[in-house]
PDB file of C-alpha atoms in Angstrom:
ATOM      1  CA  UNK A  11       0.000   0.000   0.000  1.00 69.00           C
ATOM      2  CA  UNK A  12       1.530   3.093  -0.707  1.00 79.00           C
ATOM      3  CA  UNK A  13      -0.423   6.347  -0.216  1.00 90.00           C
ATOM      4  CA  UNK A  14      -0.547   9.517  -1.429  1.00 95.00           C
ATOM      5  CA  UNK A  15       2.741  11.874  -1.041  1.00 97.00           C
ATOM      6  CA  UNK A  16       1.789  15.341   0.125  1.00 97.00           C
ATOM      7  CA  UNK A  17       3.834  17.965   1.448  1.00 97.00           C
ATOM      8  CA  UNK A  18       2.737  20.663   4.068  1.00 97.00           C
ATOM      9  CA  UNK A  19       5.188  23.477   4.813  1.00 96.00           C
ATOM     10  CA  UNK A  20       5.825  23.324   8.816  1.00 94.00           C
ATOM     11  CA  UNK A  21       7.963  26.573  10.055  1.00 86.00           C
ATOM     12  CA  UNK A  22      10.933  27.546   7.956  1.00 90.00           C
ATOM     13  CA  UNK A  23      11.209  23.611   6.373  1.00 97.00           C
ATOM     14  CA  UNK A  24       8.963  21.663   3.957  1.00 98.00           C
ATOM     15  CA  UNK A  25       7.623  18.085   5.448  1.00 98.00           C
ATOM     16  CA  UNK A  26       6.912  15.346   3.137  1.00 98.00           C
ATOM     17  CA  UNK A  27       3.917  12.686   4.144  1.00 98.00           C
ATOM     18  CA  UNK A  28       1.999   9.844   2.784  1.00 98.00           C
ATOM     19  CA  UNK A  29      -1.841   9.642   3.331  1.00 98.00           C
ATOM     20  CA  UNK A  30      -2.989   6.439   2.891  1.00 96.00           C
ATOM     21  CA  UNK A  31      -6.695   7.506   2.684  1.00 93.00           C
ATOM     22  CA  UNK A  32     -10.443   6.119   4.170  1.00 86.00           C
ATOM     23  CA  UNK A  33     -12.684   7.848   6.089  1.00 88.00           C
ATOM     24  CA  UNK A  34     -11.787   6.110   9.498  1.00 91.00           C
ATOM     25  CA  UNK A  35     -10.339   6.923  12.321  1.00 93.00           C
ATOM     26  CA  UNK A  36      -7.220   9.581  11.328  1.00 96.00           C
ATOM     27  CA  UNK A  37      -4.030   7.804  12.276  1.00 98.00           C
ATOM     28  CA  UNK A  38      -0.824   9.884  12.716  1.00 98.00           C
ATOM     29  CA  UNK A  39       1.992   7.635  12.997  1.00 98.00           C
ATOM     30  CA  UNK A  40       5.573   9.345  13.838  1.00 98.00           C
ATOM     31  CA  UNK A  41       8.559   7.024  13.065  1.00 98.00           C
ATOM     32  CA  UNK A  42      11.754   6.656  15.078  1.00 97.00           C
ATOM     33  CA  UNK A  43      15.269   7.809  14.295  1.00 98.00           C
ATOM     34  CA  UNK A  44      16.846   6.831  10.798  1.00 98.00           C
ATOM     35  CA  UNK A  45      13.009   5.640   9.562  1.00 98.00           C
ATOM     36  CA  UNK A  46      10.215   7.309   7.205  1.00 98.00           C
ATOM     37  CA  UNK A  47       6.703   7.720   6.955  1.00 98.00           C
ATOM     38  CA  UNK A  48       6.725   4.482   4.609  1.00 97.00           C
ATOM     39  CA  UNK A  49       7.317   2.386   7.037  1.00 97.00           C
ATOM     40  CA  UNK A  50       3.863   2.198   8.057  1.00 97.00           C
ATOM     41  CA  UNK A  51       2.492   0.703   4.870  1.00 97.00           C
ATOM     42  CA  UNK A  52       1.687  -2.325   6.195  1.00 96.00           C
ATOM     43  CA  UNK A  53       0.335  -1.106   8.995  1.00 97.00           C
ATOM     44  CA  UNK A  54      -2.007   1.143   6.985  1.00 96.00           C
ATOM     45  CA  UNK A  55      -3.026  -1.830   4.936  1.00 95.00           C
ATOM     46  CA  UNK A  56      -4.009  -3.998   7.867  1.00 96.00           C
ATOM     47  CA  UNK A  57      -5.658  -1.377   9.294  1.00 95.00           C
ATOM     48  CA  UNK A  58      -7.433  -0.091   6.593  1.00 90.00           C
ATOM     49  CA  UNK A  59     -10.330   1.280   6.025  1.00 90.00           C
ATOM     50  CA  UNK A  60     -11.370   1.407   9.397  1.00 93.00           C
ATOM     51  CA  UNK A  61      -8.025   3.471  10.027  1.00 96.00           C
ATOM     52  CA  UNK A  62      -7.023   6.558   8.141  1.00 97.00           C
ATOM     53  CA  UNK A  63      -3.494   6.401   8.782  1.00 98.00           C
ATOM     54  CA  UNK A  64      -0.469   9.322   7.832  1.00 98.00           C
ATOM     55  CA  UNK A  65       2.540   9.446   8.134  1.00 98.00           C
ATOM     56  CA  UNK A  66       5.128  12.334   8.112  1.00 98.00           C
ATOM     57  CA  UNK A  67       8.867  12.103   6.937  1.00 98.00           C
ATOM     58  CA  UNK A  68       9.911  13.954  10.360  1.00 98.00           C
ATOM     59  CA  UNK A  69      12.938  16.956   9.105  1.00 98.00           C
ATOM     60  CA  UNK A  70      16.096  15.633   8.673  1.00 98.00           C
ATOM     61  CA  UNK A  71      14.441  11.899   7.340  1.00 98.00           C
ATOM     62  CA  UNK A  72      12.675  10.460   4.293  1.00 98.00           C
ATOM     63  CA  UNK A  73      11.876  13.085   2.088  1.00 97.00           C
ATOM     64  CA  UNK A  74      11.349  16.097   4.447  1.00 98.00           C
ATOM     65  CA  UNK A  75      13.984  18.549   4.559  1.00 98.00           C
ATOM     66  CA  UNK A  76      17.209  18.947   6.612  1.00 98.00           C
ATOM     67  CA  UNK A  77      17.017  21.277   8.680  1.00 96.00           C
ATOM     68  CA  UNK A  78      19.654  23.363  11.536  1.00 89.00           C
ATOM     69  CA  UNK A  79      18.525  22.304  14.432  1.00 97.00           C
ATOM     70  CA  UNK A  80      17.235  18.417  15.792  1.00 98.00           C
ATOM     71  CA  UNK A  81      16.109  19.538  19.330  1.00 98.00           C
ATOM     72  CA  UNK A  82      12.949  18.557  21.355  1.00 98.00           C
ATOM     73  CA  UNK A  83      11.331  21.323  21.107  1.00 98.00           C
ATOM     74  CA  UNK A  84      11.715  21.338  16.776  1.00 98.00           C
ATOM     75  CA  UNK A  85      10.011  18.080  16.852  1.00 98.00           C
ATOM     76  CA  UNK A  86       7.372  18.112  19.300  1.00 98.00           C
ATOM     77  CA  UNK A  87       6.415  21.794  17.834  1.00 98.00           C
ATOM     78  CA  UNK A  88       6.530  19.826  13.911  1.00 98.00           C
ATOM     79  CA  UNK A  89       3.786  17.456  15.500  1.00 98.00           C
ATOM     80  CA  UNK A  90       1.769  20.227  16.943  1.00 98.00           C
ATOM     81  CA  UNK A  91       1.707  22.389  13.828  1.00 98.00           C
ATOM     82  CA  UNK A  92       1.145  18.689  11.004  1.00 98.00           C
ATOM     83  CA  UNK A  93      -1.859  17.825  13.456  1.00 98.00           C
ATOM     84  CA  UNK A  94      -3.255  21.113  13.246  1.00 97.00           C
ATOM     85  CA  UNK A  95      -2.604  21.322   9.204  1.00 97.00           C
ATOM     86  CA  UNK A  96      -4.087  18.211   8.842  1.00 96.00           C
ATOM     87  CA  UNK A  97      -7.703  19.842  10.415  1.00 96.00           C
ATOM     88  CA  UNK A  98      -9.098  16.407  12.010  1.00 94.00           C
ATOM     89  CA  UNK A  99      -7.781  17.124  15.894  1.00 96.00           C
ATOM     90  CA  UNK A 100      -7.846  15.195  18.158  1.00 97.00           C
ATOM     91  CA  UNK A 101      -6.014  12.511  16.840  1.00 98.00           C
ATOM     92  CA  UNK A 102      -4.963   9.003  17.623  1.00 98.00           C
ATOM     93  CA  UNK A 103      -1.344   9.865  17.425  1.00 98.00           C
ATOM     94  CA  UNK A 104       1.446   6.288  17.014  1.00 98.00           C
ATOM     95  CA  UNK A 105       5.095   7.000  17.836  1.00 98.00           C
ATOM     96  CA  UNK A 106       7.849   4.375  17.210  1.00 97.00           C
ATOM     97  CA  UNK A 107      11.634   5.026  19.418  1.00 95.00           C
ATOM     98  CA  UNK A 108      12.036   8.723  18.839  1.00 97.00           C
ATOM     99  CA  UNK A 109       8.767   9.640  17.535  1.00 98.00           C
ATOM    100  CA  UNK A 110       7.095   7.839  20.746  1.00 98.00           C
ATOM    101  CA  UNK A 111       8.766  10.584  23.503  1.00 98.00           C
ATOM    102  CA  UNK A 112       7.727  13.756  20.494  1.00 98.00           C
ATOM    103  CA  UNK A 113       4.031  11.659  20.867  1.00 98.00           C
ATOM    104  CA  UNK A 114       4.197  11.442  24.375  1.00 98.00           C
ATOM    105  CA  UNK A 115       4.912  14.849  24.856  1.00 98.00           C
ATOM    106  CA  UNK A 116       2.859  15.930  22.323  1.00 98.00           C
ATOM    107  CA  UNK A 117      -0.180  14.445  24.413  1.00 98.00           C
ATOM    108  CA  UNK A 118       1.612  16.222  27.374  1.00 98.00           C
ATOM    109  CA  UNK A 119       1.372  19.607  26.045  1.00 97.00           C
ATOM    110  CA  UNK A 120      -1.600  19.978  23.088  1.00 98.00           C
ATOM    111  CA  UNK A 121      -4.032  17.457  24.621  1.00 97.00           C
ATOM    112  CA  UNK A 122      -6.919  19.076  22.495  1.00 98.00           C
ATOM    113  CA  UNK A 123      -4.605  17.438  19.799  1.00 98.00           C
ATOM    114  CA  UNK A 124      -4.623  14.239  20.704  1.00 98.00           C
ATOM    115  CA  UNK A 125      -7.373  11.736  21.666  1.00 97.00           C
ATOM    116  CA  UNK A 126      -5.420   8.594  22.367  1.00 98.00           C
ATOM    117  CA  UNK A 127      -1.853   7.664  22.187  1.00 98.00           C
ATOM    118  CA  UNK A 128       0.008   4.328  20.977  1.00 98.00           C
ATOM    119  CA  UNK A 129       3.331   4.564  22.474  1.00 98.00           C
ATOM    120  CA  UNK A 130       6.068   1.599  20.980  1.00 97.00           C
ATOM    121  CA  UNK A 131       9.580   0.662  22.133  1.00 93.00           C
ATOM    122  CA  UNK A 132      10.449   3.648  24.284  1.00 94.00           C
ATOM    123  CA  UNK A 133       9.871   4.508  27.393  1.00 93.00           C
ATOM    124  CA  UNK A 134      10.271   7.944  30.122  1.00 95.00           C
ATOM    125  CA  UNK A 135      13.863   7.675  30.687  1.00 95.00           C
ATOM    126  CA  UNK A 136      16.469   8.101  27.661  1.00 93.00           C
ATOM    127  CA  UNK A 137      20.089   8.558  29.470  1.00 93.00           C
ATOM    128  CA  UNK A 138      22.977   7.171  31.384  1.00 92.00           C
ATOM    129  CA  UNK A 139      23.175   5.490  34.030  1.00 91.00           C
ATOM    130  CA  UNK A 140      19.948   3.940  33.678  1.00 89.00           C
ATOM    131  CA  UNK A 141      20.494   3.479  29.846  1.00 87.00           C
ATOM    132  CA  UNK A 142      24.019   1.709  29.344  1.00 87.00           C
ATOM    133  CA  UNK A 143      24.227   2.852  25.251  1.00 90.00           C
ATOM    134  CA  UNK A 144      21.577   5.578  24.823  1.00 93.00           C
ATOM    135  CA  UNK A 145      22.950   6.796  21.495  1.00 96.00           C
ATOM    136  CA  UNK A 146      24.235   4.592  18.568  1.00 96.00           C
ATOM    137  CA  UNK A 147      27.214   5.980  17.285  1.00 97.00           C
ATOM    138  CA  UNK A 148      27.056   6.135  13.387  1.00 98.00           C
ATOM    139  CA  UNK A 149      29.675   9.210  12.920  1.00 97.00           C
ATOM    140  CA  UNK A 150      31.447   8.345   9.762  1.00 96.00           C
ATOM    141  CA  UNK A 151      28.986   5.842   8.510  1.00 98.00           C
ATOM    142  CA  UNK A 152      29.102   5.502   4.682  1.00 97.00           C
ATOM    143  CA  UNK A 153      26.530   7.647   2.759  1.00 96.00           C
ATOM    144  CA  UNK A 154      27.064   5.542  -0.877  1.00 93.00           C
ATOM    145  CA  UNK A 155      27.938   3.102  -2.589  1.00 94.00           C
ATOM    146  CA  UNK A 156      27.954   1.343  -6.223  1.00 92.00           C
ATOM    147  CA  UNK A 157      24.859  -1.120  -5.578  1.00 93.00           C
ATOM    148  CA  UNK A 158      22.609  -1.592  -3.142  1.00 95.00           C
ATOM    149  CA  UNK A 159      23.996  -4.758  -1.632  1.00 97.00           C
ATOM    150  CA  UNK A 160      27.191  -2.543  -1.217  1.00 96.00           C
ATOM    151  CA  UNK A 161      26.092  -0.033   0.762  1.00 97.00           C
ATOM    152  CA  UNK A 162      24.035  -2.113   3.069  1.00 98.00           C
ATOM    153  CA  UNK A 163      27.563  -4.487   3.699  1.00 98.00           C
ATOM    154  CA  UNK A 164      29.326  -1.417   4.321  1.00 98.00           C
ATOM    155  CA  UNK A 165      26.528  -0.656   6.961  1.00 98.00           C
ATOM    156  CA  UNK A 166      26.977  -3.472   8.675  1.00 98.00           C
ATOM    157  CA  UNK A 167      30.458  -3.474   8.388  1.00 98.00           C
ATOM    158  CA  UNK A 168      30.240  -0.034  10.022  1.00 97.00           C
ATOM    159  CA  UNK A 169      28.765  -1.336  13.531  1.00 94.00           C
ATOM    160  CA  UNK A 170      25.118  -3.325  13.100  1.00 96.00           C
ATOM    161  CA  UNK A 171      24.511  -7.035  12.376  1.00 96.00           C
ATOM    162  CA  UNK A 172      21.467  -6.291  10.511  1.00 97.00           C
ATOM    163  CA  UNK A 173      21.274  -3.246   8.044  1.00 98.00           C
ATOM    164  CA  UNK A 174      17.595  -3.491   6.536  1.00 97.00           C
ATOM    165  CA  UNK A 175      16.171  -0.621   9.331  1.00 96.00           C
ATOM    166  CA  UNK A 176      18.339   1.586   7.916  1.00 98.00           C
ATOM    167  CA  UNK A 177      18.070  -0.026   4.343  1.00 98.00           C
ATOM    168  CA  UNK A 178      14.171   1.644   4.378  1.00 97.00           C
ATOM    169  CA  UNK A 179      15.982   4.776   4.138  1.00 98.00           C
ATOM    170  CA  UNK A 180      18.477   4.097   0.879  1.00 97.00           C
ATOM    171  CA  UNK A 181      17.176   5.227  -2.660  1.00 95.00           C
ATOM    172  CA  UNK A 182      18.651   4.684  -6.242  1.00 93.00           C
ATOM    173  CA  UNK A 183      20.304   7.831  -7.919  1.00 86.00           C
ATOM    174  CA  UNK A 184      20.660   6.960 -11.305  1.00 75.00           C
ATOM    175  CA  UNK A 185      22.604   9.974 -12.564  1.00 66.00           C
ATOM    176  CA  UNK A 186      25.341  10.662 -10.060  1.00 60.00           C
ATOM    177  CA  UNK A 187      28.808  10.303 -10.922  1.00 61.00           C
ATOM    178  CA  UNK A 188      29.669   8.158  -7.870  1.00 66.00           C
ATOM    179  CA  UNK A 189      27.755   5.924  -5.767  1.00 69.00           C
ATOM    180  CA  UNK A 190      24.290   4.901  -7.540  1.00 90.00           C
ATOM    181  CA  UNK A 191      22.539   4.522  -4.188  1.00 95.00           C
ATOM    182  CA  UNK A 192      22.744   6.777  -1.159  1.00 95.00           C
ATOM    183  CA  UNK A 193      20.885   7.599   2.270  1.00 97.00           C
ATOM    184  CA  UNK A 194      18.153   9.692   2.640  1.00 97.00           C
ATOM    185  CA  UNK A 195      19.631  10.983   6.092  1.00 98.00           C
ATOM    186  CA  UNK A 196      22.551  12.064   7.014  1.00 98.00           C
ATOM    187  CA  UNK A 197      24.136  10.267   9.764  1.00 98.00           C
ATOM    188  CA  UNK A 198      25.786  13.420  11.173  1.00 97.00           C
ATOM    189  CA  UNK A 199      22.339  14.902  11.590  1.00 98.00           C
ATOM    190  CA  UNK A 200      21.086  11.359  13.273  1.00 98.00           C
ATOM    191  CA  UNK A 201      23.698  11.867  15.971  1.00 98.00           C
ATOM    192  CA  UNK A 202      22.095  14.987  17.035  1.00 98.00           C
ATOM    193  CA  UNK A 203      18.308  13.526  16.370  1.00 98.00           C
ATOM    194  CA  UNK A 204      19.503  11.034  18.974  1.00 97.00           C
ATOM    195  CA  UNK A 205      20.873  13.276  21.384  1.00 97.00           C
ATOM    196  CA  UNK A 206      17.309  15.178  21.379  1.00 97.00           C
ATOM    197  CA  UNK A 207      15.903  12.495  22.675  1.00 97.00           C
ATOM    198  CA  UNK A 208      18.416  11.984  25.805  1.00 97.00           C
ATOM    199  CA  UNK A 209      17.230  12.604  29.343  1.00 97.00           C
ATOM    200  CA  UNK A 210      14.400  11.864  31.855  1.00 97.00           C
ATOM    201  CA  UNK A 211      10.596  12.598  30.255  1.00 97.00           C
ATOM    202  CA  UNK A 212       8.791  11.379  33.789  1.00 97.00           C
ATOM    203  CA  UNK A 213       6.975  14.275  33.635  1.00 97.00           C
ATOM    204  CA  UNK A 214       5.581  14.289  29.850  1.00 97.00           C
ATOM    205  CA  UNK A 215       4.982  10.317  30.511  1.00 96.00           C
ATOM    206  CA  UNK A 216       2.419  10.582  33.373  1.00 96.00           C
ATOM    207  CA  UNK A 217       1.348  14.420  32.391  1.00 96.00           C
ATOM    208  CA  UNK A 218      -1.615  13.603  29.697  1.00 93.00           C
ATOM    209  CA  UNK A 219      -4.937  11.601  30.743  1.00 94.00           C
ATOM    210  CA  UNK A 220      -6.206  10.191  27.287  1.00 96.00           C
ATOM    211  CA  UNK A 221      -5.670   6.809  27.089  1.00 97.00           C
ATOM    212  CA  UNK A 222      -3.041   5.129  25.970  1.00 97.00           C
ATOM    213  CA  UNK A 223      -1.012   1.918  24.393  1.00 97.00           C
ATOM    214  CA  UNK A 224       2.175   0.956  25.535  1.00 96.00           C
ATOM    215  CA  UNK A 225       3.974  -1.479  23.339  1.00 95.00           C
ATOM    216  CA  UNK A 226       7.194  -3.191  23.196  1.00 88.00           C
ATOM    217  CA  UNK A 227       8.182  -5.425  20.007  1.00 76.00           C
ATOM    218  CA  UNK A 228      10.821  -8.646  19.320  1.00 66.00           C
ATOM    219  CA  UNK A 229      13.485  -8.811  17.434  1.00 58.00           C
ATOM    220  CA  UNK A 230      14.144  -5.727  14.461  1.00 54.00           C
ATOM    221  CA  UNK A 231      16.257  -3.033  15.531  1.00 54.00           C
ATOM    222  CA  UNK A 232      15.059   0.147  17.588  1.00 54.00           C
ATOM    223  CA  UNK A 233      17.723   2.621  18.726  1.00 55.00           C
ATOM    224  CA  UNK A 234      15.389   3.229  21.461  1.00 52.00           C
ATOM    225  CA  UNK A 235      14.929  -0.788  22.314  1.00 46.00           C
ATOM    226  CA  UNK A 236      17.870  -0.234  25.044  1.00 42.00           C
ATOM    227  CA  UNK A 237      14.982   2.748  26.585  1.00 42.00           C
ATOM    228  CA  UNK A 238      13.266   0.392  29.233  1.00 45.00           C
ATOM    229  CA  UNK A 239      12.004   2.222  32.374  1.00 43.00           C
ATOM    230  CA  UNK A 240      11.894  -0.585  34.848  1.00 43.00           C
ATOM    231  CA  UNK A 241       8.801   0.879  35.810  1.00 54.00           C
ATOM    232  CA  UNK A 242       5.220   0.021  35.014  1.00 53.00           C
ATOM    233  CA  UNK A 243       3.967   3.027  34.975  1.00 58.00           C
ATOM    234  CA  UNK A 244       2.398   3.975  31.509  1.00 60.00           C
ATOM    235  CA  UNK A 245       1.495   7.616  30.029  1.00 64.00           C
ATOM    236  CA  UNK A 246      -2.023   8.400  30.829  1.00 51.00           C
ATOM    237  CA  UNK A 247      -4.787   8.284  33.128  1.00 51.00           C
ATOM    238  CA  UNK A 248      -6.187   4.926  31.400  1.00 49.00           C
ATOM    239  CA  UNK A 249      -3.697   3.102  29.805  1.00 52.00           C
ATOM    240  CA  UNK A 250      -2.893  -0.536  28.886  1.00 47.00           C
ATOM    241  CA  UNK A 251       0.329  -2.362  28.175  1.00 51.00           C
TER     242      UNK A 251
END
């Protein structure tokens, strides 16, 4: 299934999103660090029609454009202004890693926005000591390569066992000199995407009352898998897990 690309300019910075269509329930599902709205395809097919959902390219991924500045504040205030665009609020709102603490704290601080939250493979506290390897470092990772194949060896040659997370991310570009397939992000700019996300959320967790989802998946990569609270508590004043 693969939607409808729209854009919607957001600020200063143009954000790129797919809207798989129906007339249920609007969906807005915010992916995690290195991902993209097209992620949720699948979702949006098992869902649908009963489930509108759309999904941005948050800045600095997918599509969207790069921006200056990866902070807390950029993304949670990108969330607040693409719900509003979109004219259907409150929304169910669906983050993954990264985009669960910018939905969290979305519900935290525009609950007219948001009507219930679905909160996956994150959790309140994003730091050390309590998280041993908060940040994955991919300084220097390589940005190209001849084939496809190539660049997702060199990826895992770089640091991961498994490059096909990040592989969502690589496109074809048939007329550049050198290396026919690159990355949509930059992994410069991911550093600092991950580093928004560092420190204790406590507050935004338990601050909203609509009710909420709290998941946790197996085995595909999450940068934020390594997020675990050790706590039960869940966002929300009625909540499941």
């Amino acid at each position: 299934m693969s939607g409808r690309r729209l854009s919607v300019r957001v600020g200063g910075h143009v954000v790129k999103y797919l809207d798989f269509g129906g007339e249920g329930t609007p969906l807005v599902a915010l992916h995690g660090t290195f991902g993209r709205g097209s992620i949720f395809a699948q979702l949006a097919e098992d869902l649908g029609p009963r489930v509108r959902v759309i999904a941005p390219d948050q800045r600095g991924h997918g599509l969207s454009d790069h921006t200056g500045s990866y902070t807390r504040e950029d993304f949670i205030e990108d969330a607040v202004r693409f719900v509003e665009h979109l004219g259907r609020a409150p929304v169910v709102v669906l983050g993954h890693s990264l985009g669960g603490i910018t939905a969290y704290q979305l519900a935290a601080r525009r609950p007219d926005l948001v009507e219930a939250l679905i909160v996956e493979d994150v959790g309140p506290v994003m730091r050390r000591p309590e998280i041993a390897e908060p940040v994955l470092d991919v300084r220097g990772w390589p940005m190209r390569a001849p084939t496809r194949d190539r660049l997702a060896r060199a990826i895992e040659r770089a640091g991961v066992a498994d490059s096909s997370y990040f592989m969502r991310s690589a496109v074809a570009e048939p007329e550049a000199a050198e290396g026919h397939w690159r990355m949509l992000f930059d992994w410069d700019e991911m550093m600092a995407v991950q580093e928004s996300g560092l420190g204790d959320w406590w507050a935004d967790w338990l601050a909203s009352d609509c009710p909420a989802l709290v998941l946790r998946g197996g085995e595909e990569f999450s940068p934020a898998r390594r997020a675990g609270s050790g706590d039960d508590r869940a966002p929300a004043g009625q909540s499941a897990r």
